[in-house]
Coordinates of C-alpha atoms in Angstrom, one line a residue:
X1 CA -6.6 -24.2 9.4
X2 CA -6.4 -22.0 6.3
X3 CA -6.6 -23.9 3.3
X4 CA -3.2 -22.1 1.9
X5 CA -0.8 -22.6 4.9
X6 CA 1.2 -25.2 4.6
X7 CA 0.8 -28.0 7.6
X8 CA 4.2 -28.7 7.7
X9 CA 5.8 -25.3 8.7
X10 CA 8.7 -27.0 10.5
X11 CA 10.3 -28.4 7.0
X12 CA 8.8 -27.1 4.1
X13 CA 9.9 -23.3 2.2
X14 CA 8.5 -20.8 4.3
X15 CA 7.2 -18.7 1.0
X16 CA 7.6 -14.5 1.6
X17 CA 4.3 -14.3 1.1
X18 CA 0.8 -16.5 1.4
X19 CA -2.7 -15.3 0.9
X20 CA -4.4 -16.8 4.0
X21 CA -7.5 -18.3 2.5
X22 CA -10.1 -20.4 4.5
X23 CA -13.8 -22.4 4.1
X24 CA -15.4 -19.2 4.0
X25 CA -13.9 -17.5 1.3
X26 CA -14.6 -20.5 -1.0
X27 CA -17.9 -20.8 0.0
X28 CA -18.3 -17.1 -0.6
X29 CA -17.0 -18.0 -4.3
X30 CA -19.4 -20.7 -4.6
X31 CA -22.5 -18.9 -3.8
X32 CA -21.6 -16.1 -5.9
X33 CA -21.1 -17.9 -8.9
X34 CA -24.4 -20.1 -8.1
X35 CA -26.6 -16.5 -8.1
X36 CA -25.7 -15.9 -11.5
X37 CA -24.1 -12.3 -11.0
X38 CA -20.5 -12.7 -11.7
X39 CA -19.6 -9.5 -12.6
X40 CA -20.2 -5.6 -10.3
X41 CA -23.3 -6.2 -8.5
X42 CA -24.5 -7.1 -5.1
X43 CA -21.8 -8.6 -3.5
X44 CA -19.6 -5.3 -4.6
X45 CA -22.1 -2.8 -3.2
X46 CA -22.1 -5.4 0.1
X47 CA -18.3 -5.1 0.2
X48 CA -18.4 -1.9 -0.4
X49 CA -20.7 -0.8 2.5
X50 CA -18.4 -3.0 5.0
X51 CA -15.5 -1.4 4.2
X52 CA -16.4 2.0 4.4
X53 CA -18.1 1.0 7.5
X54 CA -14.5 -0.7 8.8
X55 CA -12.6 2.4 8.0
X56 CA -15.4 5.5 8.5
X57 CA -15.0 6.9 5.5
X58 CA -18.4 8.5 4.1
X59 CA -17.6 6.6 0.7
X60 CA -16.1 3.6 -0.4
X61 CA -15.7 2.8 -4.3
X62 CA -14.4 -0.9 -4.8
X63 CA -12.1 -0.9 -7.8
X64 CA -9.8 -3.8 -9.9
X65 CA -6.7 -2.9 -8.6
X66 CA -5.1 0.2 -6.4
X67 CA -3.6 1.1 -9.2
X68 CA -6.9 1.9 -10.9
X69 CA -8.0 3.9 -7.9
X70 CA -5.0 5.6 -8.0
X71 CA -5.6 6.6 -11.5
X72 CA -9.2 7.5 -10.7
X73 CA -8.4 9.6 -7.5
X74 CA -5.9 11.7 -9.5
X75 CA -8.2 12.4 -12.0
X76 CA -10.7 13.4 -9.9
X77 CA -8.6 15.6 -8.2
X78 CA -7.9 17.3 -11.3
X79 CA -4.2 16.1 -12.7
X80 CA -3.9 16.6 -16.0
X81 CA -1.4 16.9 -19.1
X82 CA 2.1 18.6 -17.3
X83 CA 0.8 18.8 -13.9
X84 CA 2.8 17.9 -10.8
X85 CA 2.3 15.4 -8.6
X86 CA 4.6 15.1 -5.3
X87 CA 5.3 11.4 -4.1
X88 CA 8.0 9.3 -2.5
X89 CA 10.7 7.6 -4.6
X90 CA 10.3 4.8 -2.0
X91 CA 7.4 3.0 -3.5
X92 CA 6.1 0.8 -6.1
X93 CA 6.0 2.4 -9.7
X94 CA 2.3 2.0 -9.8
X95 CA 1.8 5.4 -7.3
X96 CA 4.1 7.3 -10.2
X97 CA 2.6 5.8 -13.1
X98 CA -0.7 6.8 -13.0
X99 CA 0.0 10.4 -13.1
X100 CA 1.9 9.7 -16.5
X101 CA -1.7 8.2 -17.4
X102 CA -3.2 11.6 -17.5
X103 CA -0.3 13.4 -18.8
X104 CA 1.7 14.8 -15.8
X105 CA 4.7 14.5 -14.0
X106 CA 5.7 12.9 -10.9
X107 CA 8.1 14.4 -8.4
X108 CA 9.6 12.6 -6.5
X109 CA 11.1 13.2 -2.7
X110 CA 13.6 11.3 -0.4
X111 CA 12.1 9.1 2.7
X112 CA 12.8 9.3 6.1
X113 CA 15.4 7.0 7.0
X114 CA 13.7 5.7 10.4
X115 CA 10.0 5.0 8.7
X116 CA 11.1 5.3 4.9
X117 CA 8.0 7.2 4.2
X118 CA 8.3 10.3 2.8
X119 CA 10.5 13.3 4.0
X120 CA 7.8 16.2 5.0
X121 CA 11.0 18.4 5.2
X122 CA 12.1 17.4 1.7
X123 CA 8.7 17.6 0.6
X124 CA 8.1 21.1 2.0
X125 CA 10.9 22.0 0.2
X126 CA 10.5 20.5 -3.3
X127 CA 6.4 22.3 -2.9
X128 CA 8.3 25.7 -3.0
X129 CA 10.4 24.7 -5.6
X130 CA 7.3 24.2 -8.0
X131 CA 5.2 26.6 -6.8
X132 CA 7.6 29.3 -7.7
X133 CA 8.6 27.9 -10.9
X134 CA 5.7 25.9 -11.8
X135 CA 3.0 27.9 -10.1
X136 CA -0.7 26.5 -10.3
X137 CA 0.4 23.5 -12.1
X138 CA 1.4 21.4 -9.1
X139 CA -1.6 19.6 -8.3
X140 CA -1.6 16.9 -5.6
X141 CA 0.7 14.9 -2.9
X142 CA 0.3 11.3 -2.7
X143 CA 2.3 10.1 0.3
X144 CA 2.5 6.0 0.7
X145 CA 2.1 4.8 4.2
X146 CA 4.6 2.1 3.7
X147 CA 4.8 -0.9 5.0
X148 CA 1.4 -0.3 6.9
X149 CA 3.0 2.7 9.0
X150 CA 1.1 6.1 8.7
X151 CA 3.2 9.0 7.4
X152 CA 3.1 12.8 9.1
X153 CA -0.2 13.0 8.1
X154 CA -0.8 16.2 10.2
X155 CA 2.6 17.7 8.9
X156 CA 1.1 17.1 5.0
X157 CA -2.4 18.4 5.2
X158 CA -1.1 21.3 6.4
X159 CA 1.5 21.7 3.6
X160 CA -1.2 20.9 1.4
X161 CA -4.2 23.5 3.1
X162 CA -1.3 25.8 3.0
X163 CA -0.8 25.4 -1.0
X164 CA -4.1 24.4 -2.1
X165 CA -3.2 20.4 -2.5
X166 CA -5.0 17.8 -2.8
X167 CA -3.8 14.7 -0.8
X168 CA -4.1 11.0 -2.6
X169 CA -2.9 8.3 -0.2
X170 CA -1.0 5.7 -1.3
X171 CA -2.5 3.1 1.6
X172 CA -2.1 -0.2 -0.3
X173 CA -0.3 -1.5 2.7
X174 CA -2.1 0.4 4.9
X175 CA -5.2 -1.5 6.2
X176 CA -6.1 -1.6 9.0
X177 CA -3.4 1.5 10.0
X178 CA -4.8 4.6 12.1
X179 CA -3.0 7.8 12.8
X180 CA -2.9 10.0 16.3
X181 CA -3.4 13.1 15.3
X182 CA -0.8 15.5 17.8
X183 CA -2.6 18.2 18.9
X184 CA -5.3 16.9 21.3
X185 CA -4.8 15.3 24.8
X186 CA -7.6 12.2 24.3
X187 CA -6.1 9.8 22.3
X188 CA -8.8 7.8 20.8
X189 CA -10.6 11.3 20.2
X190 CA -8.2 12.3 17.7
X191 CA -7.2 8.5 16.1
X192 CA -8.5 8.8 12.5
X193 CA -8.2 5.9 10.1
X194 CA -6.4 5.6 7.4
X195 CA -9.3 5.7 4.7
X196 CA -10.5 9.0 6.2
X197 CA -7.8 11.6 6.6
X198 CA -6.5 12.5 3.1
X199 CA -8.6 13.4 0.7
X200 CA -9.1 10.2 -0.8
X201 CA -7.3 7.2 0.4
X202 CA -6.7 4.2 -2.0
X203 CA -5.9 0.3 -0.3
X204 CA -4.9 -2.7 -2.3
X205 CA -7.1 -6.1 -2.4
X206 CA -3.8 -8.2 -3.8
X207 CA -3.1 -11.1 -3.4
X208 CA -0.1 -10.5 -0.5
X209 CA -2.2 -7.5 0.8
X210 CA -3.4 -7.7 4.3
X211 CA -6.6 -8.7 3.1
X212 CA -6.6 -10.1 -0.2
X213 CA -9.1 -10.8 -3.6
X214 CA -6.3 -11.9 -5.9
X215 CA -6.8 -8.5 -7.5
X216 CA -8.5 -5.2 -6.4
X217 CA -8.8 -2.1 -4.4
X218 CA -10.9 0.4 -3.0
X219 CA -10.8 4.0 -3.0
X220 CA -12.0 5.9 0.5
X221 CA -13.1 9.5 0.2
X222 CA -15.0 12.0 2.5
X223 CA -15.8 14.2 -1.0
X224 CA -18.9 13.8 -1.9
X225 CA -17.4 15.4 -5.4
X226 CA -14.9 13.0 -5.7
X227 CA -16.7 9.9 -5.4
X228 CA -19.2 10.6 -7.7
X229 CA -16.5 11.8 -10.4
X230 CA -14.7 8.0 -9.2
X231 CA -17.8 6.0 -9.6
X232 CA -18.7 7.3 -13.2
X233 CA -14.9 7.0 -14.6
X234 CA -14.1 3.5 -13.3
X235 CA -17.0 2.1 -15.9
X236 CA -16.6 3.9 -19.7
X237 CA -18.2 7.0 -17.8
X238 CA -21.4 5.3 -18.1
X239 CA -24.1 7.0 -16.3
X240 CA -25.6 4.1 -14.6
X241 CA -23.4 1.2 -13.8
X242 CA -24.3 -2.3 -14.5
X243 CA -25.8 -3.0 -11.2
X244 CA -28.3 0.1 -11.4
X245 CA -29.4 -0.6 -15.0
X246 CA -30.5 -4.4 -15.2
X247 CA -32.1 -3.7 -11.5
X248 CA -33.8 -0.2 -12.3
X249 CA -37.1 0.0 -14.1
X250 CA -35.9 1.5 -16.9
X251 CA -34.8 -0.8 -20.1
X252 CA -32.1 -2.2 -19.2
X253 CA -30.2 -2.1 -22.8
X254 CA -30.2 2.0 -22.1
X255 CA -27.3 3.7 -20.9
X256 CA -25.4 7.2 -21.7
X257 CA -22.0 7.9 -21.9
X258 CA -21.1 11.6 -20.5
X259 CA -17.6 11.4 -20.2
X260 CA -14.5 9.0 -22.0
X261 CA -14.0 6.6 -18.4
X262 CA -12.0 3.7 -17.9
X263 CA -12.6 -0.2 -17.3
X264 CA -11.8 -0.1 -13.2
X265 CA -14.8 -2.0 -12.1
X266 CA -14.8 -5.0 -9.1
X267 CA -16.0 -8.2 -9.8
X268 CA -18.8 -9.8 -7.7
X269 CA -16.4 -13.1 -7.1
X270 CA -13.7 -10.8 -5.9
X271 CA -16.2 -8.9 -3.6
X272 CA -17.2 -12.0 -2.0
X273 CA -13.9 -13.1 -1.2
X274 CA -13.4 -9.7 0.5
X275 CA -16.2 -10.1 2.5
X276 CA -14.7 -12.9 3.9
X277 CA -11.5 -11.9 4.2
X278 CA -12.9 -8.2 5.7
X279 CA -14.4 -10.3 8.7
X280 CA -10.9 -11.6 9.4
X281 CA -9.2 -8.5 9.5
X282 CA -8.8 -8.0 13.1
X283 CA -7.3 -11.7 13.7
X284 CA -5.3 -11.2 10.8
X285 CA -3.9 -7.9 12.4
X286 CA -3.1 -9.1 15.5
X287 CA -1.7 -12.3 14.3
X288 CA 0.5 -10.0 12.4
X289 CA 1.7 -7.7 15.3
X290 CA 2.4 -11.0 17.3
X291 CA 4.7 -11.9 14.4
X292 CA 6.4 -8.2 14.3
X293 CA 6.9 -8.4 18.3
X294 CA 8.8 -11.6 18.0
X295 CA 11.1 -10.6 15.5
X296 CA 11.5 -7.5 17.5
X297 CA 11.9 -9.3 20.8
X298 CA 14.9 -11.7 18.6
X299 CA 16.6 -8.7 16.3
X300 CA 16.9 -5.7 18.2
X301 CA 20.2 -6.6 20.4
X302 CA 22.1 -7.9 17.3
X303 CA 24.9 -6.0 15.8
X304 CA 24.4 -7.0 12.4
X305 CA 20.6 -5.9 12.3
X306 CA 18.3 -2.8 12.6
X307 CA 14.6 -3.8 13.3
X308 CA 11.9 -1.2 12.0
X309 CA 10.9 1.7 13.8
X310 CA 7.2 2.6 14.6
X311 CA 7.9 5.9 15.6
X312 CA 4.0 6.6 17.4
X313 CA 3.0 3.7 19.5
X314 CA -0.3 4.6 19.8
X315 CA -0.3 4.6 15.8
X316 CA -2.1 1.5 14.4
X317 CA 0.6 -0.1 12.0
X318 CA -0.8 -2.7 10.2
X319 CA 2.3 -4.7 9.5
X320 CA 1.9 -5.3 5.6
X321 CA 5.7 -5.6 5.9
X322 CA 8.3 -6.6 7.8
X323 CA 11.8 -4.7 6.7
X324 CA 15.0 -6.0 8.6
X325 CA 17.8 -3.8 7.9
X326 CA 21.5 -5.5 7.4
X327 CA 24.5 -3.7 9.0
X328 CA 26.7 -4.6 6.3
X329 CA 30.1 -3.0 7.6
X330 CA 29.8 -6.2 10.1
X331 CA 28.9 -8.9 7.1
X332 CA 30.6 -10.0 4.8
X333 CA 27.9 -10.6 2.4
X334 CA 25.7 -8.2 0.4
X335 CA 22.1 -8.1 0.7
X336 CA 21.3 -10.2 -2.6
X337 CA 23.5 -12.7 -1.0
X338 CA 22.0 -12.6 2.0
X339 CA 18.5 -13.4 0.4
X340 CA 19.9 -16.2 -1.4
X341 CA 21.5 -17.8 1.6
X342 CA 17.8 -17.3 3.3
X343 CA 16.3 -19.2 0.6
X344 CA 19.0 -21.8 -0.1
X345 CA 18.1 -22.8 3.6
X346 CA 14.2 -23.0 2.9
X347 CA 13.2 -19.0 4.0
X348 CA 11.3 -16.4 1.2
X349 CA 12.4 -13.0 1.6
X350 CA 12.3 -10.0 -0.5
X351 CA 13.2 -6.2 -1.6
X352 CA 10.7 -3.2 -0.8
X353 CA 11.5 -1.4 -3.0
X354 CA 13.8 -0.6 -5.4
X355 CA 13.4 3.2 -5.2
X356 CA 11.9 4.6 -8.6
X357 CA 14.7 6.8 -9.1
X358 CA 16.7 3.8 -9.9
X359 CA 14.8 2.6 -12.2
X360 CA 15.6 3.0 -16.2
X361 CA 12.1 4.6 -17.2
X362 CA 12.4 7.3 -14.1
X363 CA 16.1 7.9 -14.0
X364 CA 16.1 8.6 -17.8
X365 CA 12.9 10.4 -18.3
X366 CA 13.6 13.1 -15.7
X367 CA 17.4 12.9 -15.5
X368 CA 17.2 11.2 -12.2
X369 CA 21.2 10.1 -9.7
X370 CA 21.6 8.5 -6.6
X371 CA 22.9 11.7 -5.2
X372 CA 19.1 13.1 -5.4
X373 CA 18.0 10.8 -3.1
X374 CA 20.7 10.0 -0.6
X375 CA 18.6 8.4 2.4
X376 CA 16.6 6.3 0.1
X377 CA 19.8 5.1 -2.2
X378 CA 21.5 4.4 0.8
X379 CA 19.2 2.2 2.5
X380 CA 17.9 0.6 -0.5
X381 CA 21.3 -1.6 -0.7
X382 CA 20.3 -3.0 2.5
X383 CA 16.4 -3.5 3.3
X384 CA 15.1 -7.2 3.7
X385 CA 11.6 -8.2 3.9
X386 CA 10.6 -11.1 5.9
X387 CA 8.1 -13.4 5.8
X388 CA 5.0 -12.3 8.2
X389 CA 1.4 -13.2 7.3
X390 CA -1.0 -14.8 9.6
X391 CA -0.5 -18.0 8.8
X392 CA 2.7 -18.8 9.9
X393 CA 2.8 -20.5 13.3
X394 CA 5.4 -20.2 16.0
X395 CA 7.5 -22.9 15.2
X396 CA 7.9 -21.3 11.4
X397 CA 8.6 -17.4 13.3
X398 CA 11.1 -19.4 14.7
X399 CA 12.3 -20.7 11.9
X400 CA 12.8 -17.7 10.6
X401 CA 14.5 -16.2 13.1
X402 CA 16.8 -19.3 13.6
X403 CA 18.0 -19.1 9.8
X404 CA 18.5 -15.3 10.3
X405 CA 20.6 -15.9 13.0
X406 CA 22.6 -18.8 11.2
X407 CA 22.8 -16.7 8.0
X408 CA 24.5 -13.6 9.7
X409 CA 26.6 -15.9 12.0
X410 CA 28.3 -17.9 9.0
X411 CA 28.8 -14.0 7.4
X412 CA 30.0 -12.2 10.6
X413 CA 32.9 -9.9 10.5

């Protein structure tokens, strides 16, 4: 039993969202912390290693948060002051940010309203846009897989190949998620993993994540270029990290700065608990898509509800999130109602996301309506995510599903 679920899943709150943390991972703790090496060192390189080994990528940089990896993979790629940077208004603020970090300016495109991942039509379109008024200084595309379902990742490196792009995934939710590519008949010859398709591919260690350190992220790249540009930024641009220089013969007091980096680096303690969690990942992931199928099996003949789509079966979708949508011509309730009826009757839910357009700092700094962005305005007013980690047992699904059920029926038009 995981030391964080709750053994009473019949009567307690049924959080959102629980880390599922077990023996190992505190043992993992405990013998880090007993070695002496707290900070980057072994255990990071270790986790580091796995995880490129899990995904395929040739390189794997770990990384304090995604957000810092997004920061680093942008700047590696080259964004800098008033450069572009294409990416879905459906998504955390963190994948917009970052490109403020170095100077530019996000753009941001409407979503799909089956996947709510970003429009590649809408996106084709806003590329022309720039390039003919904006020219060379559009930079990079960083599409988020949301929820743990791949975007048209065939459909954007092509855009990008076409415009001279680079491509910075967004895959915080997107571990493990793999992508059919649509042009060859053998389907596990032309699955690619999401860590290995873009040009750099960033994933999120959080602690709601589908594996989670509390805090962290790594960054995946098949660019040589890239991750050697990454792994000198994310530590003061320090030539030789602190791993290499208190292990190398050289004193270990000398270092050289050779270019103004950042503080990005992964602790050892948070390495080991991904380690732990990494070997995991394959019962977490098909604890999750048992979870997904029962909600589908419960939620797709009602009315009043419209379970996600995965639109490619033979996709991997990794489930971060569950997103029920609310029919809310046939309730009589909102969807912030609806959420506090969930919890009033003991079930977490929540809101992924409130598009960035809506958002004071966006919507004022680039003169940003609702009109801009009709798909992802509209169906922002009535997205609900569910609770679904591997922890939860049937009898909380169930739960869940009954308290869904009792919600819309008190609400029914």
């Amino acid at each position: 039993m995981d030391i964080a679920a709750d053994s009473n899943q019949k009567e307690s709150f049924i959080p959102f969202a629980l880390p599922c943390i077990g023996e190992e991972e505190i043992e993992a703790v405990v013998s880090t912390m007993r070695s002496g090496w707290l900070t980057t060192g072994p255990k990071t390189q270790e986790f580091e290693q796995a995880f490129g080994k899990a995904v395929g990528a040739k390189h794997a940089l770990a990384v304090n948060s995604a957000t810092g990896g997004l920061h680093l993979a942008l700047e590696a790629a080259g964004v800098g002051p008033e450069d572009f940077v294409l990416t879905p208004t459906w998504t955390f603020t963190a994948t917009a940010e970052v490109t403020r970090y170095l100077g530019g300016h996000p753009v941001f495109v409407d979503v799909e309203a089956d996947t709510l991942n970003i429009d590649v039509k809408q996106l084709e379109r806003r590329i022309v846009e720039l390039k003919r008024t904006h020219g060379t200084k559009l930079k990079a595309i960083a599409p988020v897989h949301f929820g743990g379902q791949a975007c048209e990742m065939d459909a954007i490196l092509q855009l990008a190949e076409a415009h001279s792009l680079m491509v910075i995934e967004d895959a915080a939710h997107a571990f493990p998620t793999s992508v059919v590519s649509r042009g060859v008949q053998d389907t596990e010859r032309r699955r690619r993993t999401i860590g290995t398709v873009g040009h750099a591919s960033v994933f999120s260690f959080y602690a709601t994540k589908t594996i989670a350190t509390g805090e962290g992220g790594m960054v995946t790249t098949e660019d040589a270029r890239l991750a050697d540009r990454i792994r000198l930024m994310r530590l003061h641009g320090i030539s030789r990290d602190v791993w290499n220089r208190y292990t190398s013969t050289k004193p270990s007091w000398y270092y050289e700065v050779v270019a103004p980096g950042y503080k990005y680096n992964l602790t050892d303690i948070a390495s080991a608990i991904g380690l732990a969690q990494l070997a995991k990942v394959q019962s977490f992931q098909d604890r999750r898509e048992a979870i997904a199928r029962q909600y589908h099996s419960a939620f797709a003949a009602h009315p009043a509800l419209e379970i996600p789509r995965q639109r490619y079966p033979n996709d991997t979708h990794a489930w971060h999130l569950y997103v029920l949508r609310l029919n809310l011509e046939r309730l009589s309730i909102d969807r912030e109602r609806f959420i506090r009826e969930m919890a009033q009757r003991g079930v977490g839910c929540s809101v992924h996301f409130i598009p960035l357009h809506l958002h004071p700092y966006w919507r004022e700094r680039y003169k940003l309506d609702p009109e801009m962005f009709p798909v992802a305005s509209r169906e922002f007013e009535r997205v609900v995510s569910l609770p679904i980690y591997p922890s939860m047992n049937d009898v909380a699904v169930q739960r869940v599903i009954e308290t869904v059920f009792e919600v819309v029926g008190v609400f029914a038009l």
